[in-house]
XYZ file of C-alpha atoms in Angstrom:
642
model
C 37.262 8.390 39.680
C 35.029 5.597 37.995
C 32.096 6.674 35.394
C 29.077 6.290 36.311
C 27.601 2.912 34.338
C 25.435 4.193 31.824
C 21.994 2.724 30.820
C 23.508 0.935 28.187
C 26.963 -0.174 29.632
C 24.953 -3.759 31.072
C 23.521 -4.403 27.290
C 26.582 -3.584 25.171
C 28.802 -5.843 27.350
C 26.342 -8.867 27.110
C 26.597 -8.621 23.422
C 23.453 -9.973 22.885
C 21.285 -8.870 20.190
C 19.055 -5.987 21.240
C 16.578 -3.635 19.912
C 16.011 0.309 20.533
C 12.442 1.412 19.649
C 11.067 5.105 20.340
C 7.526 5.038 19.326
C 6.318 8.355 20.154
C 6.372 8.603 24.296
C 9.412 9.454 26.589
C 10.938 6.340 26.819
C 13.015 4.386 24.353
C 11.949 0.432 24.797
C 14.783 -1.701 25.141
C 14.470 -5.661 23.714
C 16.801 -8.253 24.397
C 16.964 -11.730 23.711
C 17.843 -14.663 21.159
C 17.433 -14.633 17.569
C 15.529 -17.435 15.709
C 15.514 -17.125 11.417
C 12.493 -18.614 10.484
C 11.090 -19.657 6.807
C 7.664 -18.712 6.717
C 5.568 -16.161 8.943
C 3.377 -18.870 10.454
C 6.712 -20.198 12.223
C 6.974 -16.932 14.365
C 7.724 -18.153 17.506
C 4.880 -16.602 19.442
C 4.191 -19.342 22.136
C 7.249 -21.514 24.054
C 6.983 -25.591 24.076
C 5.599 -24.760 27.816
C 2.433 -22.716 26.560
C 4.062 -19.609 27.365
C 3.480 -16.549 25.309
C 6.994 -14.937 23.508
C 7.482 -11.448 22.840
C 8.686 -11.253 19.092
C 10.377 -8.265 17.378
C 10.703 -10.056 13.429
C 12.278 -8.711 10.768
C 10.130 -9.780 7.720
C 11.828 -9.118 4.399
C 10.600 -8.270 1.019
C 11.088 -11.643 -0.441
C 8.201 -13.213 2.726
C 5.995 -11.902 -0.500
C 6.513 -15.427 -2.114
C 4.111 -16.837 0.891
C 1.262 -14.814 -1.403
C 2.388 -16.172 -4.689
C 4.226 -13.373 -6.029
C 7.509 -13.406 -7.239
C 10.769 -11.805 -6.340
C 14.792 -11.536 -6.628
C 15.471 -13.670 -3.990
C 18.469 -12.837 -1.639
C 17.259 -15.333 1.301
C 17.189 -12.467 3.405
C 16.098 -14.208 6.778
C 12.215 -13.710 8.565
C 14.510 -13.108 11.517
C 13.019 -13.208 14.993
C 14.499 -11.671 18.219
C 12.145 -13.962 20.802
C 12.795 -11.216 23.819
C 13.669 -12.478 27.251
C 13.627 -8.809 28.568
C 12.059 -5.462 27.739
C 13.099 -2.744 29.482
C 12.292 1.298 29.095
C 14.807 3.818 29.668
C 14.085 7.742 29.366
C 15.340 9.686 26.348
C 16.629 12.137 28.639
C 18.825 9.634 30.396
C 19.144 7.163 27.331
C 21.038 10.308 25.160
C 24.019 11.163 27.051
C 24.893 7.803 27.128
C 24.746 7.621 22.920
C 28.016 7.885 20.762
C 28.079 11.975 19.296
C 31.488 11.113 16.905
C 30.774 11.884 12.958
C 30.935 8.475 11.236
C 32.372 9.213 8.011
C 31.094 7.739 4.611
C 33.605 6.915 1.684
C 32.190 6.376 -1.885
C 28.778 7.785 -1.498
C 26.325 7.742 -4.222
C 23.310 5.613 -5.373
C 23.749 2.212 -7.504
C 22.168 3.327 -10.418
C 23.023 6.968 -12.141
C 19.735 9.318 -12.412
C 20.177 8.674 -16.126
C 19.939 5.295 -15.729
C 16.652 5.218 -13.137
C 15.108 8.471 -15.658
C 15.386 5.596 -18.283
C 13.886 2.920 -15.778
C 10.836 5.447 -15.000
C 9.562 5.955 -18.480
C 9.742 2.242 -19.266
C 7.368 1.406 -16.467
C 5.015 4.706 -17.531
C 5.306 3.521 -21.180
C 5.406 -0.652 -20.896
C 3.903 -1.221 -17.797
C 1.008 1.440 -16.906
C 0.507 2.110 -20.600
C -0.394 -1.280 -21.614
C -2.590 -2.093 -18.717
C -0.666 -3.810 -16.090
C -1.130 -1.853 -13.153
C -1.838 1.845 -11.583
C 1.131 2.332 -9.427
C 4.331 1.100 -9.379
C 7.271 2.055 -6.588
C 10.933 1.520 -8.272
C 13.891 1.882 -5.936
C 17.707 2.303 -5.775
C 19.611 2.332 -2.820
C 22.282 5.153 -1.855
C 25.214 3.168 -0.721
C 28.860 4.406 0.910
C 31.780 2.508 2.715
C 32.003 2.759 6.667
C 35.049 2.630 8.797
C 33.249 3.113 12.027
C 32.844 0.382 14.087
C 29.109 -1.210 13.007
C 27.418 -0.865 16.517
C 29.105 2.676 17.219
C 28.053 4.235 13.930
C 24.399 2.849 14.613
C 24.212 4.149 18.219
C 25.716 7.795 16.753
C 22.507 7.472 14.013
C 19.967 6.815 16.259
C 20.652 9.575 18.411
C 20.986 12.013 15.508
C 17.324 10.604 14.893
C 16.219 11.474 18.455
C 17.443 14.558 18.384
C 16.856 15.974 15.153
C 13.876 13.420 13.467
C 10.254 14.118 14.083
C 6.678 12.775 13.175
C 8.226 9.284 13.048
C 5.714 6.324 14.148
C 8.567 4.343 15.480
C 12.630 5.165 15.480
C 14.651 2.218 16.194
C 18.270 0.246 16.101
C 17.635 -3.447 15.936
C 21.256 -4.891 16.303
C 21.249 -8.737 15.390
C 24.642 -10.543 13.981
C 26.261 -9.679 11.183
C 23.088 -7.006 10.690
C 22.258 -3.377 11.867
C 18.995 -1.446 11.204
C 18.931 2.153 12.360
C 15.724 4.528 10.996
C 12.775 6.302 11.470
C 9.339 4.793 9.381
C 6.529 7.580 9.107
C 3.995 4.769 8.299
C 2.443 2.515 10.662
C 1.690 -0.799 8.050
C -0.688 -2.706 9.983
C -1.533 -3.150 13.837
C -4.082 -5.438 15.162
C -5.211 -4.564 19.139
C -7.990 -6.069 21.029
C -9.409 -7.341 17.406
C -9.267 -4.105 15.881
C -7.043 -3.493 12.552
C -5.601 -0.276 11.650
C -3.799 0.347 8.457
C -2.171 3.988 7.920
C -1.533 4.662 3.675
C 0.686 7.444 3.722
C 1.738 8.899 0.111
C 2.660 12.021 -1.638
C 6.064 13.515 -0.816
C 6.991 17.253 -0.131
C 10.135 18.086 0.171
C 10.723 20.971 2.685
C 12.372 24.459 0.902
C 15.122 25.808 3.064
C 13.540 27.243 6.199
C 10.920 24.841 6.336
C 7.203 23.850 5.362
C 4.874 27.068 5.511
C 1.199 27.051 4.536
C 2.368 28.542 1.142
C 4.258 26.406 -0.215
C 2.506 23.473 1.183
C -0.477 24.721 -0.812
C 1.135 24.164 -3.749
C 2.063 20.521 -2.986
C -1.812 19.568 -1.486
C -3.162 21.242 -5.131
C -1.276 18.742 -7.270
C -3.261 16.259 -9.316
C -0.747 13.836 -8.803
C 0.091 13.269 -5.850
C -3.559 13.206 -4.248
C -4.520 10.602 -7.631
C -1.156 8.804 -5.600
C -2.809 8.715 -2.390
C -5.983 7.699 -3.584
C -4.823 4.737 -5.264
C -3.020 3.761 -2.031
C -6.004 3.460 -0.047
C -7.985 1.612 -2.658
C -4.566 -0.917 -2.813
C -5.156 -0.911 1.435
C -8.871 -0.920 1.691
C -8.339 -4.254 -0.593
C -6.591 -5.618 1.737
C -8.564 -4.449 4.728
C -11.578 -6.187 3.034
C -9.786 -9.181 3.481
C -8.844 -9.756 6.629
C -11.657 -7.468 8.225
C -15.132 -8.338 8.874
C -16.871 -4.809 8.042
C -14.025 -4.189 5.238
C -12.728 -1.203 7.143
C -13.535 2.326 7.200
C -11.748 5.732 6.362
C -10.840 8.371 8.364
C -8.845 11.955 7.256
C -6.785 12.642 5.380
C -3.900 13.945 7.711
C -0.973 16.083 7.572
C 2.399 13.453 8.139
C 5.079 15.694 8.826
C 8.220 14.877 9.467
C 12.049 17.048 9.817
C 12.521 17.613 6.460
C 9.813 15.931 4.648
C 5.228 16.102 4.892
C 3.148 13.572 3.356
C -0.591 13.212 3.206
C -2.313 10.014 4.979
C -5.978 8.402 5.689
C -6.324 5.757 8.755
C -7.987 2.882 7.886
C -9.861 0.840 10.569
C -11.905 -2.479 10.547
C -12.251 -5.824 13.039
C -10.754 -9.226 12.512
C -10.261 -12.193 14.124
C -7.609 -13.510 12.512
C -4.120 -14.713 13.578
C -2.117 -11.420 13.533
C 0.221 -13.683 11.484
C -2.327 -14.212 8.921
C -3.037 -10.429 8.999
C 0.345 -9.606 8.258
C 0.699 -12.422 5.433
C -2.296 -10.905 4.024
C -1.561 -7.705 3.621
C 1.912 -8.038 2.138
C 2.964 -5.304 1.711
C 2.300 -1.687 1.135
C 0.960 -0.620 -2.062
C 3.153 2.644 -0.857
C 6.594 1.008 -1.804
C 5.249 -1.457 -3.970
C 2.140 -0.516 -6.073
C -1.246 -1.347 -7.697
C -2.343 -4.001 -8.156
C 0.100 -5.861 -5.725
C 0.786 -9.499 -7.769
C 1.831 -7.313 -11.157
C 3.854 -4.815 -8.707
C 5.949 -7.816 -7.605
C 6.277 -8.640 -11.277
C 7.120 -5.572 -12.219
C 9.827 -4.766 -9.960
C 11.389 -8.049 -10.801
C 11.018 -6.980 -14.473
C 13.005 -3.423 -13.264
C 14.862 -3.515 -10.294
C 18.196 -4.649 -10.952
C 18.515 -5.987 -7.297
C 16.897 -7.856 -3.958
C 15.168 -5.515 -1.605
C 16.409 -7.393 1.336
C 14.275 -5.848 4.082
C 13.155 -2.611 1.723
C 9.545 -2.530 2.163
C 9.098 -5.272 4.338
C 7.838 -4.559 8.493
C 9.161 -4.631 11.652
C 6.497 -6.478 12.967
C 6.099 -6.426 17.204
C 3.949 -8.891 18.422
C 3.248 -8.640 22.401
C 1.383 -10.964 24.333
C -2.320 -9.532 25.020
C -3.609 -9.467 28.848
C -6.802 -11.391 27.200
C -4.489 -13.966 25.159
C -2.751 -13.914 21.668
C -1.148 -11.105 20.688
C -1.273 -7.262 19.346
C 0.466 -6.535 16.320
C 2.531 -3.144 15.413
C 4.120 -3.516 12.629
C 5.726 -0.146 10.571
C 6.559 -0.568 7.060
C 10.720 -0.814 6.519
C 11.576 2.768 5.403
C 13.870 5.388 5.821
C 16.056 2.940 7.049
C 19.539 2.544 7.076
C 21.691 -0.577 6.603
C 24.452 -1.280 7.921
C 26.384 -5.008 6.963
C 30.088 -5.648 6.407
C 31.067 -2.126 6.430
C 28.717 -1.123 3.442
C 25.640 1.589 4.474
C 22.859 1.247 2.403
C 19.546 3.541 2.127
C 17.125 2.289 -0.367
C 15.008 4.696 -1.117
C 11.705 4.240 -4.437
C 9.170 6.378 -5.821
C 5.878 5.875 -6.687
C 4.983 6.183 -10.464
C 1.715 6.907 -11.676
C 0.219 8.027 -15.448
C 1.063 11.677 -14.616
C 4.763 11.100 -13.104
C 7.678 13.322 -14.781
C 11.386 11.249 -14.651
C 12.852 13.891 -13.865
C 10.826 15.035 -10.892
C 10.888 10.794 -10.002
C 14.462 10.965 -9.320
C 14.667 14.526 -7.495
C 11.755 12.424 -5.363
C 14.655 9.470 -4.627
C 17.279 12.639 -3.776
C 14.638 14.095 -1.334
C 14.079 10.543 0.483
C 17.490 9.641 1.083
C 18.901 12.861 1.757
C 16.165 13.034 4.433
C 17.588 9.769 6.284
C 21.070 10.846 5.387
C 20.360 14.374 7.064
C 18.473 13.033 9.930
C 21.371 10.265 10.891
C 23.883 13.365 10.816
C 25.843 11.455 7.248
C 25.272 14.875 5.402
C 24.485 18.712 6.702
C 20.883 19.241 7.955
C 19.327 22.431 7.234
C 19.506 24.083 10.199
C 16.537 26.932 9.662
C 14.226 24.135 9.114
C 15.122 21.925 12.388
C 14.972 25.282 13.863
C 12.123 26.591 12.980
C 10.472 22.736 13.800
C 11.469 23.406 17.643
C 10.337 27.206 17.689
C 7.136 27.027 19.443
C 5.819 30.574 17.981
C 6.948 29.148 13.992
C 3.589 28.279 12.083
C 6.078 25.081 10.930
C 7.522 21.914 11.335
C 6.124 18.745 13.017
C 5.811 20.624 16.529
C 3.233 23.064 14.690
C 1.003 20.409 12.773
C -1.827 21.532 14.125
C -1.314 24.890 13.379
C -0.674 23.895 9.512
C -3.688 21.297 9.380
C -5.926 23.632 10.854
C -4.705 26.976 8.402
C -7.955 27.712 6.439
C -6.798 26.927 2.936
C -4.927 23.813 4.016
C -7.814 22.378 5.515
C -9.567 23.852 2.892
C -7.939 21.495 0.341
C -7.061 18.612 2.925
C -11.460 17.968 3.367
C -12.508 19.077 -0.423
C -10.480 15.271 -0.801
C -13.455 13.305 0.815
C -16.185 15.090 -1.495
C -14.865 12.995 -3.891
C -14.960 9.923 -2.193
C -17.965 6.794 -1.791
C -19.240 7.485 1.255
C -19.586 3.510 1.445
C -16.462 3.431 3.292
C -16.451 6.788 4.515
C -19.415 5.971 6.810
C -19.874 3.365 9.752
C -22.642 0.831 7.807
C -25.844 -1.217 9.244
C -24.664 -4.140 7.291
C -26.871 -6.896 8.107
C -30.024 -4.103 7.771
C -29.187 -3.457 4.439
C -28.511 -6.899 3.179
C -31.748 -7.881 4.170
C -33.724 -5.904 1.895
C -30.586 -6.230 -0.916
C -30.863 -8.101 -4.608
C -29.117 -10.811 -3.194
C -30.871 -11.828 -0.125
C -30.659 -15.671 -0.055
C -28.837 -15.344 -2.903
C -25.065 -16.830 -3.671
C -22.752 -14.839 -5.595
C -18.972 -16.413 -7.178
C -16.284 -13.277 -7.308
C -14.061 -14.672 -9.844
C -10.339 -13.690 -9.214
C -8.627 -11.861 -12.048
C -5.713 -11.072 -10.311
C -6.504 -7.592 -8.359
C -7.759 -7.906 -4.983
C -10.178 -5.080 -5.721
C -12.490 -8.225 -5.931
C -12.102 -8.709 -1.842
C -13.724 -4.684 -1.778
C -16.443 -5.901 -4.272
C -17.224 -8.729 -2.119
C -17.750 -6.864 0.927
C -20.397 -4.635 -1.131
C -21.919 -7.837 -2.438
C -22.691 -8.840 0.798
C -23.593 -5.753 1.717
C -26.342 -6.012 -0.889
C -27.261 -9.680 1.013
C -25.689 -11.999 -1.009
C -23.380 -15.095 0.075
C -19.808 -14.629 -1.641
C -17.086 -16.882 -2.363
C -14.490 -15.346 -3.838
C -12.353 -17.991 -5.923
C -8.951 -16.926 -8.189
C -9.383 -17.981 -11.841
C -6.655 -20.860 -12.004
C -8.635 -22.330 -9.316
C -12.207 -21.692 -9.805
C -13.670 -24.904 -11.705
C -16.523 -25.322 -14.347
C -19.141 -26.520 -11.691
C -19.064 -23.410 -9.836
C -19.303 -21.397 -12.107
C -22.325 -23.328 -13.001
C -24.232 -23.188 -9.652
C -23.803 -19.369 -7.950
C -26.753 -17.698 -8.624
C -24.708 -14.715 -9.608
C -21.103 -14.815 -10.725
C -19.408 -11.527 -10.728
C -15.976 -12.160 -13.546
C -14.066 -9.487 -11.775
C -10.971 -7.339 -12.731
C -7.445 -7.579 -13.764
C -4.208 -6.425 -15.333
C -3.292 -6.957 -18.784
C -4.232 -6.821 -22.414
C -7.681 -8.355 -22.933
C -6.974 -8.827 -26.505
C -3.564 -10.666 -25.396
C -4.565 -14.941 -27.159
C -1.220 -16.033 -25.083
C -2.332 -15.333 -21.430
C -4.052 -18.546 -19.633
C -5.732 -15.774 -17.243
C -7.262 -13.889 -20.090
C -8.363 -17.347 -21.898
C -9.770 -18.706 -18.579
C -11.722 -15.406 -17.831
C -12.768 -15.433 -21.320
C -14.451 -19.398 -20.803
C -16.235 -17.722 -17.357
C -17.690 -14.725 -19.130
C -18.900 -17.238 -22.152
C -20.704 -19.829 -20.220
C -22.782 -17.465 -18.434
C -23.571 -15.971 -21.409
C -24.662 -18.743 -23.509
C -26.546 -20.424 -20.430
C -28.511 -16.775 -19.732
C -27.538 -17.261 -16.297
C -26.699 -13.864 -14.084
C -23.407 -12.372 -14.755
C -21.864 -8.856 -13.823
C -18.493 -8.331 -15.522
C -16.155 -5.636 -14.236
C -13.117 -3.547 -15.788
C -11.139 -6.750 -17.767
C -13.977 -8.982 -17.378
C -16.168 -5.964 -19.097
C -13.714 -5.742 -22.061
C -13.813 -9.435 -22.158
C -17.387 -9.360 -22.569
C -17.532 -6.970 -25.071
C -15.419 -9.326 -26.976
C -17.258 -11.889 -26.812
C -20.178 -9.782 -28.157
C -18.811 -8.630 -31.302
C -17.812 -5.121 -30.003
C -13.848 -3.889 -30.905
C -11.129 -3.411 -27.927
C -8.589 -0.539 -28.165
C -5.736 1.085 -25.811
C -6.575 4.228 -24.651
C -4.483 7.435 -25.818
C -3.442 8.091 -21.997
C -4.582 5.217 -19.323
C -7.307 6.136 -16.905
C -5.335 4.650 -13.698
C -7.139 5.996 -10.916
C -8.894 8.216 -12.650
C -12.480 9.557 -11.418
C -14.805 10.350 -14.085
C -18.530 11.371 -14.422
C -20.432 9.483 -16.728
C -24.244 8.357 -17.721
C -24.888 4.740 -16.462
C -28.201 4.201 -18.984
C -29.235 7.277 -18.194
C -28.550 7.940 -14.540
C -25.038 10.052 -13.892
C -22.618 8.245 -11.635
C -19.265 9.390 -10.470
C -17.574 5.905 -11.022
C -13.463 5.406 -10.429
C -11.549 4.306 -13.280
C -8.776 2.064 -13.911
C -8.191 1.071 -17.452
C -5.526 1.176 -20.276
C -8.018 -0.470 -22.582
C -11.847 0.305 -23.681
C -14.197 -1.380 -25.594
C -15.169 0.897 -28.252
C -18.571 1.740 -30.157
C -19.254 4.536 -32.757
C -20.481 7.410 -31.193
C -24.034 7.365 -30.382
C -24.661 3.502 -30.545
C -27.260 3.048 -27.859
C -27.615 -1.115 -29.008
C -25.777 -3.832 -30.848
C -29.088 -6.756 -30.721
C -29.793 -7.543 -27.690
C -27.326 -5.302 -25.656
C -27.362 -2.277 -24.412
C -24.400 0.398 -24.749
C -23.548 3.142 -22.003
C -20.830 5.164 -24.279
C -19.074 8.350 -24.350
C -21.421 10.474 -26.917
C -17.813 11.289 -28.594
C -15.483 9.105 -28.591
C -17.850 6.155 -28.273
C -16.109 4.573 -25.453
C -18.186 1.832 -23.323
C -18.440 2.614 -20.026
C -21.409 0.061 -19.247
C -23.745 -2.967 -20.767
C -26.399 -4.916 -20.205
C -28.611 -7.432 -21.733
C -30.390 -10.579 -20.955
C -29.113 -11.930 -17.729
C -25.503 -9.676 -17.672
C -24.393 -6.284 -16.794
C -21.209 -5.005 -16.960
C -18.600 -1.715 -16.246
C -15.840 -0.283 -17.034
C -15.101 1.603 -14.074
C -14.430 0.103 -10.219
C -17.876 0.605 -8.390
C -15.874 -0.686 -5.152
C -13.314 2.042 -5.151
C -13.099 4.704 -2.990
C -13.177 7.087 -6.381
C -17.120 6.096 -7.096
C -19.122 8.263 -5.260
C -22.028 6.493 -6.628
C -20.662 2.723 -6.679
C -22.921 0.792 -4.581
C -26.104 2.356 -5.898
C -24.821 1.883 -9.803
C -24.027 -1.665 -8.509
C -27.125 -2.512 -7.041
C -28.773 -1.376 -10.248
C -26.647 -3.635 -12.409
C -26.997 -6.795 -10.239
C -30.926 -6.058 -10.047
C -30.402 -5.892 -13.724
C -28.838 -9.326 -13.990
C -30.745 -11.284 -11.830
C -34.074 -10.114 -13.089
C -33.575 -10.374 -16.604
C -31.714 -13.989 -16.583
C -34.620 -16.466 -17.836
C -33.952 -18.791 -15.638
C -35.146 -15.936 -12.917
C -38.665 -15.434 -14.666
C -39.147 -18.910 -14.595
């Protein structure tokens, strides 16, 4: 007697390429069509030469991240493109039988680099990299890597059902099967979508690990309590919320945090929504890519990772980025970020897996955080044991555990508890829907025009949205491009933040942020300088620079702002320093720490400045201290009391 064709007998004979994608319902969508490798995002093939709107599942790799500038080990990894010709859904219940159940064995498992070896790669970055100033977060990968025998397209048929069995919480699990190339995994975190003009960005950040048994409300607890990892997921959504303020109109708004839980792993998330009417091409180009697997600010992340990883990412921390034709024209965007994802090429698996270092992060714990990660793909494609009380308990419907019991562990008393006592730390400016063009009517910079100069951290795109919040006009223009006549003629120019050593005589950013913050000063002209621009200032006054004993990277700290207490979000390696109790040096005015004489704010005639980042989400009392210190500016400039 003939089998019975299966759903998938018609689609492995054609050998076309073909993608699997479960993402969240009970279907599994099924794409199939040609594939196109492209050079740049904006070549996407999202319309036919007869007008006709494409379907486009692209792979867009790490290195795409040259399109913003930034640099990368290049491994011409292709943008590669399956334009679908047909999209059809099958049901998981009928889709599974049909699915491959043999083991696939792996020969010479282990990761590239030896935890003594990535230990040693961790507390560089913590000591040369964070501790002197050039960023707040950086992710640092390896990849797990073993030999396969199995035939490629068998062993990724056997993974993905292993993931549809066993995985849950995952925003999408796919196969995307395209020659000489398989992708089989399961990404928690939805990167960016776009839908009927509205973007939605998903940080996700902070790893637990599940004991044996599973995730209770116990030792959850534990995990939601620790400094570090909710200082990781705060920095996260400042990195996103950057980038939200760049491609959306009303910058984008917060909402959570949430419980992510997944089989064997829970992380802690915010949404992030705003409204744009961009290309959903540009919106992905601008908001390459997650500050989750790359870090703070994003240009030095890229340069870091060049400086430590020893390798390309290929499609590490890229997107699969879905782009369907809308019923009211263009297209929506769903795009997850590349993660717990497994590669399969030439016989070689490869599972490359990073973690996210920050002032507080142990080596030690950094590389049991890579174990965790990969043995929570390798456990959820069936290459190593799963732990079978967990996956269990996950499908027990009476079990206060697990992904099928989310609610029931969001809504326990002390984890909610700890999950809202998050926001009471955070600006309400972009916890709270805004009546932006009320406001900016009665602002300090109604009719006004205000320059953002670029430093190289796109916290500046945050600071602009607040500018105009406060009614001003703002350009924003990077300091390699911003010339001498602009400078000149904004009624305002804000010389905004950056990485680095502001003391550093060899940097071309520091020297041309240094010629900004002069000429303002010597014409009297309104200037607020911010974070490396406020160093640079103090500089140029007369007043000393130091490195901090421990660097205040996302660190939220109460201090007095001439006299008024603000809770103000730091990120600095470097201070300008005072002697305790100096309240003036001539004609300026010093906000210091009564001990240690640290300057956390200044002001004289025509200029204000801070330390701290009054656009992140870490100062309470931004807007208000910024509104001061602009009002300060612009009324004190002589040319203003003319």
């Amino acid at each position: 007697m003939t089998p019975s064709p299966t759903p998938l007998d018609a689609l492995l004979r054609s050998g076309r390429p073909f993608a699997l994608l479960a993402r969240g319902g009970a279907t599994v969508d099924v794409l199939t069509g040609d594939v196109v490798d492209v050079p740049l995002l904006a070549d996407i093939p999202l319309i036919a030469e007869d007008g006709t709107p494409h379907e486009v599942l692209a792979l867009v790799p790490y290195r795409q991240v040259v399109e913003r500038g930034f640099v990368c080990h290049d491994d011409e990894a292709p943008l590669r493109c399956l334009v679908v010709d047909d999209h059809t859904e099958i049901d998981i219940a009928d889709l599974l039988p049909a699915l491959p159940v043999e083991p696939v064995d792996l020969r010479e498992a282990g990761f590239d680099l030896s935890d003594e070896a990535y230990a040693d790669i961790v507390r560089t970055v913590i000591a040369d990299e964070i501790g002197r100033g050039e960023g707040a977060n950086f992710v640092i990968r390896r990849d797990f890597t073993a030999s396969v025998d199995t035939d490629p397209l068998t062993a990724g048929l056997t993974w993905f059902r292993a993931l549809l069995e066993h995985e849950r919480g995952a925003y999408w699990t796919f196969l995307v099967s395209t020659p000489g190339h398989l992708a089989v995994g399961a990404s928690p975190e939805a990167h960016v979508s776009a839908q009927a003009g509205v973007v939605t960005m998903n940080p996700i950040s902070g790893t637990f690990r599940h004991p044996a048994g599973g995730a209770t409300a116990e030792t959850l607890t534990e995990f939601l309590s620790s400094t570090k990892e909710t200082e990781e997921l705060f920095m996260v959504v400042d990195e996103e919320l950057k980038m939200m303020s760049a491609v959306c109109s009303d910058g984008g708004r917060i909402t959570g945090p949430h419980l992510k839980e997944m089989s064997r792993l829970t992380h802690t998330e915010y949404m992030l929504r705003g409204h744009s009417a961009m290309d959903p091409r540009d919106i992905l180009r601008e908001t390459m890519f997650a500050p989750t697997v790359t870090g703070s600010p994003m240009q030095n992340a890229c340069t870091v990772i060049e400086r430590h990883e020893r390798a390309p990412r290929g499609y590490y921390s890229g997107v699969a980025a879905l782009f369907t034709p809308a019923a009211g024209g263009g297209h929506d965007l769903d795009a997850p970020i590349l993660i717990r994802t497994a590669y399969l090429v030439d016989g070689r698996l490869r599972v490359p897996v990073g973690a996210t270092l920050v002032r507080h992060s142990d080596p030690d714990g950094e590389v049991g955080e890579t174990h965790g990660k990969a043995a929570g793909v390798l456990g959820a494609i069936g290459a190593i044991p799963r732990d079978d009380a967990a996956r269990q308990a996950a499908l027990d419907e009476d079990a206060p555990v697990g992904p099928d019991a989310r609610i029931a562990l969001a809504e326990d008393p002390a984890i909610a508890e700890l999950l809202a006592a998050r926001n009471e730390r955070l600006a309400p400016f972009w916890l709270n829907p805004q009546d932006g063009a009320a406001d900016a009517a009665d602002g300090p910079g109604a009719g006004l025009s205000a320059l953002v100069v670029d430093a190289e951290d796109r916290f500046t795109t945050m600071l602009a949205h607040q500018l105009r919040h406060l009614g001003f006009a703002v350009t924003i223009a990077p300091w390699a491009e911003v010339t001498d006549a602009e400078v000149e003629a904004a009624d305002l120019v804000v010389s905004g933040p950056g990485p680095g050593d502001p003391r550093d005589g060899e940097s071309p950013r520091i020297a041309r942020m240094r010629e900004v913050v002069a000429a303002r000063v010597a014409a009297r002209t309104p200037l607020l300088a911010v974070c490396l621009s406020h160093q640079i200032l103090a500089d140029t006054l007369g007043i000393d620079l130091a490195p901090l004993a421990s660097p205040h990277q996302g660190l939220q700290k109460r201090v007095d702002v001439f006299g008024t207490p603000a809770s103000i979000g730091f990120y600095n390696t470097f201070t300008a320093r005072v002697a305790p109790g100096t309240a003036r040096l001539g004609a300026t005015e010093i906000s210091a720490d009564a001990d240690s004489g640290d300057v956390y704010a200044m002001r004289g005639p025509g200029y204000a400045s801070v330390q701290g980042h009054l656009e992140s989400i870490l100062s309470r009392d931004g807007l208000e201290t910024l509104d001061a210190l602009v009002r300060h500016a612009l009324t004190t400039a002589p040319r203003h009391e003319d």
